[in-house]
């Protein structure tokens, strides 16, 4: 098991350099292999925009809900005014 793990490391360490040779039977791509668009670009664009708009609105709703719940539970404090001191029994008796 260890021999299978170390064999590639030893092989690369001997040469010290990794080399890449282009295969002899490599066929370069041509323009004929490029996909041809089909269908209406406007319909595809409108469909994608509907999806992105719904994701945007859902994100805003979730962010607003998270902030509102955090504010109601007292987990968030926006620091827009100084905090009010808490009244204790000892401060009332003075």
JSON list of C-alpha atoms in Angstrom, two decimals:
[
{"chain": "A", "resi": 1, "resn": "UNK", "atom": "CA", "xyz": [0.00, 0.00, 0.00]},
{"chain": "A", "resi": 2, "resn": "UNK", "atom": "CA", "xyz": [2.72, 2.44, 0.94]},
{"chain": "A", "resi": 3, "resn": "UNK", "atom": "CA", "xyz": [4.64, 1.54, -2.21]},
{"chain": "A", "resi": 4, "resn": "UNK", "atom": "CA", "xyz": [1.67, 2.63, -4.35]},
{"chain": "A", "resi": 5, "resn": "UNK", "atom": "CA", "xyz": [1.53, 5.97, -2.59]},
{"chain": "A", "resi": 6, "resn": "UNK", "atom": "CA", "xyz": [5.25, 6.68, -2.74]},
{"chain": "A", "resi": 7, "resn": "UNK", "atom": "CA", "xyz": [5.94, 5.50, -6.29]},
{"chain": "A", "resi": 8, "resn": "UNK", "atom": "CA", "xyz": [4.61, 8.68, -8.03]},
{"chain": "A", "resi": 9, "resn": "UNK", "atom": "CA", "xyz": [6.43, 10.90, -5.53]},
{"chain": "A", "resi": 10, "resn": "UNK", "atom": "CA", "xyz": [9.73, 9.12, -6.07]},
{"chain": "A", "resi": 11, "resn": "UNK", "atom": "CA", "xyz": [9.29, 9.14, -9.84]},
{"chain": "A", "resi": 12, "resn": "UNK", "atom": "CA", "xyz": [8.73, 12.92, -9.89]},
{"chain": "A", "resi": 13, "resn": "UNK", "atom": "CA", "xyz": [11.53, 13.56, -7.41]},
{"chain": "A", "resi": 14, "resn": "UNK", "atom": "CA", "xyz": [14.07, 11.76, -9.60]},
{"chain": "A", "resi": 15, "resn": "UNK", "atom": "CA", "xyz": [13.49, 13.89, -12.66]},
{"chain": "A", "resi": 16, "resn": "UNK", "atom": "CA", "xyz": [13.00, 17.05, -10.61]},
{"chain": "A", "resi": 17, "resn": "UNK", "atom": "CA", "xyz": [10.94, 18.56, -13.40]},
{"chain": "A", "resi": 18, "resn": "UNK", "atom": "CA", "xyz": [7.50, 17.77, -14.62]},
{"chain": "A", "resi": 19, "resn": "UNK", "atom": "CA", "xyz": [7.11, 17.71, -18.34]},
{"chain": "A", "resi": 20, "resn": "UNK", "atom": "CA", "xyz": [4.12, 17.73, -20.61]},
{"chain": "A", "resi": 21, "resn": "UNK", "atom": "CA", "xyz": [4.14, 16.41, -24.12]},
{"chain": "A", "resi": 22, "resn": "UNK", "atom": "CA", "xyz": [1.29, 17.04, -26.50]},
{"chain": "A", "resi": 23, "resn": "UNK", "atom": "CA", "xyz": [-0.18, 13.75, -27.67]},
{"chain": "A", "resi": 24, "resn": "UNK", "atom": "CA", "xyz": [0.58, 12.98, -31.31]},
{"chain": "A", "resi": 25, "resn": "UNK", "atom": "CA", "xyz": [-3.05, 12.17, -32.11]},
{"chain": "A", "resi": 26, "resn": "UNK", "atom": "CA", "xyz": [-4.40, 15.45, -30.70]},
{"chain": "A", "resi": 27, "resn": "UNK", "atom": "CA", "xyz": [-7.04, 17.02, -32.94]},
{"chain": "A", "resi": 28, "resn": "UNK", "atom": "CA", "xyz": [-7.33, 20.78, -32.51]},
{"chain": "A", "resi": 29, "resn": "UNK", "atom": "CA", "xyz": [-10.87, 22.13, -32.19]},
{"chain": "A", "resi": 30, "resn": "UNK", "atom": "CA", "xyz": [-12.45, 23.83, -35.18]},
{"chain": "A", "resi": 31, "resn": "UNK", "atom": "CA", "xyz": [-15.23, 26.38, -35.61]},
{"chain": "A", "resi": 32, "resn": "UNK", "atom": "CA", "xyz": [-17.55, 23.59, -36.79]},
{"chain": "A", "resi": 33, "resn": "UNK", "atom": "CA", "xyz": [-17.55, 22.10, -33.28]},
{"chain": "A", "resi": 34, "resn": "UNK", "atom": "CA", "xyz": [-18.88, 25.25, -31.58]},
{"chain": "A", "resi": 35, "resn": "UNK", "atom": "CA", "xyz": [-22.50, 25.02, -30.45]},
{"chain": "A", "resi": 36, "resn": "UNK", "atom": "CA", "xyz": [-25.00, 26.99, -32.50]},
{"chain": "A", "resi": 37, "resn": "UNK", "atom": "CA", "xyz": [-27.43, 29.07, -30.45]},
{"chain": "A", "resi": 38, "resn": "UNK", "atom": "CA", "xyz": [-31.09, 28.34, -31.01]},
{"chain": "A", "resi": 39, "resn": "UNK", "atom": "CA", "xyz": [-34.29, 29.83, -29.69]},
{"chain": "A", "resi": 40, "resn": "UNK", "atom": "CA", "xyz": [-35.11, 33.40, -28.85]},
{"chain": "A", "resi": 41, "resn": "UNK", "atom": "CA", "xyz": [-32.48, 35.23, -26.85]},
{"chain": "A", "resi": 42, "resn": "UNK", "atom": "CA", "xyz": [-35.18, 37.60, -25.56]},
{"chain": "A", "resi": 43, "resn": "UNK", "atom": "CA", "xyz": [-37.20, 34.76, -24.03]},
{"chain": "A", "resi": 44, "resn": "UNK", "atom": "CA", "xyz": [-34.11, 33.26, -22.40]},
{"chain": "A", "resi": 45, "resn": "UNK", "atom": "CA", "xyz": [-33.05, 36.70, -21.11]},
{"chain": "A", "resi": 46, "resn": "UNK", "atom": "CA", "xyz": [-36.52, 37.45, -19.70]},
{"chain": "A", "resi": 47, "resn": "UNK", "atom": "CA", "xyz": [-36.69, 34.04, -18.00]},
{"chain": "A", "resi": 48, "resn": "UNK", "atom": "CA", "xyz": [-33.27, 34.56, -16.40]},
{"chain": "A", "resi": 49, "resn": "UNK", "atom": "CA", "xyz": [-34.21, 38.08, -15.29]},
{"chain": "A", "resi": 50, "resn": "UNK", "atom": "CA", "xyz": [-37.41, 36.79, -13.65]},
{"chain": "A", "resi": 51, "resn": "UNK", "atom": "CA", "xyz": [-35.36, 34.25, -11.73]},
{"chain": "A", "resi": 52, "resn": "UNK", "atom": "CA", "xyz": [-32.78, 36.86, -10.66]},
{"chain": "A", "resi": 53, "resn": "UNK", "atom": "CA", "xyz": [-35.50, 39.33, -9.64]},
{"chain": "A", "resi": 54, "resn": "UNK", "atom": "CA", "xyz": [-37.23, 36.70, -7.49]},
{"chain": "A", "resi": 55, "resn": "UNK", "atom": "CA", "xyz": [-33.92, 35.80, -5.84]},
{"chain": "A", "resi": 56, "resn": "UNK", "atom": "CA", "xyz": [-33.23, 39.48, -5.17]},
{"chain": "A", "resi": 57, "resn": "UNK", "atom": "CA", "xyz": [-36.68, 40.06, -3.63]},
{"chain": "A", "resi": 58, "resn": "UNK", "atom": "CA", "xyz": [-36.38, 36.88, -1.54]},
{"chain": "A", "resi": 59, "resn": "UNK", "atom": "CA", "xyz": [-32.98, 38.06, -0.29]},
{"chain": "A", "resi": 60, "resn": "UNK", "atom": "CA", "xyz": [-34.35, 41.45, 0.72]},
{"chain": "A", "resi": 61, "resn": "UNK", "atom": "CA", "xyz": [-37.32, 39.83, 2.51]},
{"chain": "A", "resi": 62, "resn": "UNK", "atom": "CA", "xyz": [-35.07, 37.38, 4.36]},
{"chain": "A", "resi": 63, "resn": "UNK", "atom": "CA", "xyz": [-32.61, 40.15, 5.33]},
{"chain": "A", "resi": 64, "resn": "UNK", "atom": "CA", "xyz": [-35.44, 42.39, 6.57]},
{"chain": "A", "resi": 65, "resn": "UNK", "atom": "CA", "xyz": [-36.99, 39.51, 8.54]},
{"chain": "A", "resi": 66, "resn": "UNK", "atom": "CA", "xyz": [-33.65, 38.59, 10.08]},
{"chain": "A", "resi": 67, "resn": "UNK", "atom": "CA", "xyz": [-32.98, 42.17, 11.17]},
{"chain": "A", "resi": 68, "resn": "UNK", "atom": "CA", "xyz": [-36.53, 42.57, 12.55]},
{"chain": "A", "resi": 69, "resn": "UNK", "atom": "CA", "xyz": [-36.35, 39.32, 14.55]},
{"chain": "A", "resi": 70, "resn": "UNK", "atom": "CA", "xyz": [-32.88, 40.20, 15.83]},
{"chain": "A", "resi": 71, "resn": "UNK", "atom": "CA", "xyz": [-34.08, 43.66, 16.90]},
{"chain": "A", "resi": 72, "resn": "UNK", "atom": "CA", "xyz": [-37.22, 42.28, 18.62]},
{"chain": "A", "resi": 73, "resn": "UNK", "atom": "CA", "xyz": [-35.20, 39.69, 20.55]},
{"chain": "A", "resi": 74, "resn": "UNK", "atom": "CA", "xyz": [-32.63, 42.26, 21.62]},
{"chain": "A", "resi": 75, "resn": "UNK", "atom": "CA", "xyz": [-29.79, 40.59, 19.74]},
{"chain": "A", "resi": 76, "resn": "UNK", "atom": "CA", "xyz": [-29.18, 43.64, 17.55]},
{"chain": "A", "resi": 77, "resn": "UNK", "atom": "CA", "xyz": [-28.52, 47.18, 18.70]},
{"chain": "A", "resi": 78, "resn": "UNK", "atom": "CA", "xyz": [-28.09, 49.72, 15.92]},
{"chain": "A", "resi": 79, "resn": "UNK", "atom": "CA", "xyz": [-26.25, 52.31, 18.06]},
{"chain": "A", "resi": 80, "resn": "UNK", "atom": "CA", "xyz": [-28.26, 55.24, 16.74]},
{"chain": "A", "resi": 81, "resn": "UNK", "atom": "CA", "xyz": [-28.75, 56.80, 20.19]},
{"chain": "A", "resi": 82, "resn": "UNK", "atom": "CA", "xyz": [-27.05, 56.40, 23.55]},
{"chain": "A", "resi": 83, "resn": "UNK", "atom": "CA", "xyz": [-28.31, 53.50, 25.64]},
{"chain": "A", "resi": 84, "resn": "UNK", "atom": "CA", "xyz": [-30.72, 54.25, 28.46]},
{"chain": "A", "resi": 85, "resn": "UNK", "atom": "CA", "xyz": [-29.42, 53.30, 31.90]},
{"chain": "A", "resi": 86, "resn": "UNK", "atom": "CA", "xyz": [-31.34, 50.55, 33.62]},
{"chain": "A", "resi": 87, "resn": "UNK", "atom": "CA", "xyz": [-33.12, 51.64, 36.76]},
{"chain": "A", "resi": 88, "resn": "UNK", "atom": "CA", "xyz": [-32.20, 49.57, 39.79]},
{"chain": "A", "resi": 89, "resn": "UNK", "atom": "CA", "xyz": [-33.56, 49.61, 43.33]},
{"chain": "A", "resi": 90, "resn": "UNK", "atom": "CA", "xyz": [-30.34, 51.12, 44.72]},
{"chain": "A", "resi": 91, "resn": "UNK", "atom": "CA", "xyz": [-30.48, 54.15, 42.42]},
{"chain": "A", "resi": 92, "resn": "UNK", "atom": "CA", "xyz": [-34.12, 54.88, 43.39]},
{"chain": "A", "resi": 93, "resn": "UNK", "atom": "CA", "xyz": [-33.36, 55.05, 47.10]},
{"chain": "A", "resi": 94, "resn": "UNK", "atom": "CA", "xyz": [-30.72, 57.83, 46.69]}
]
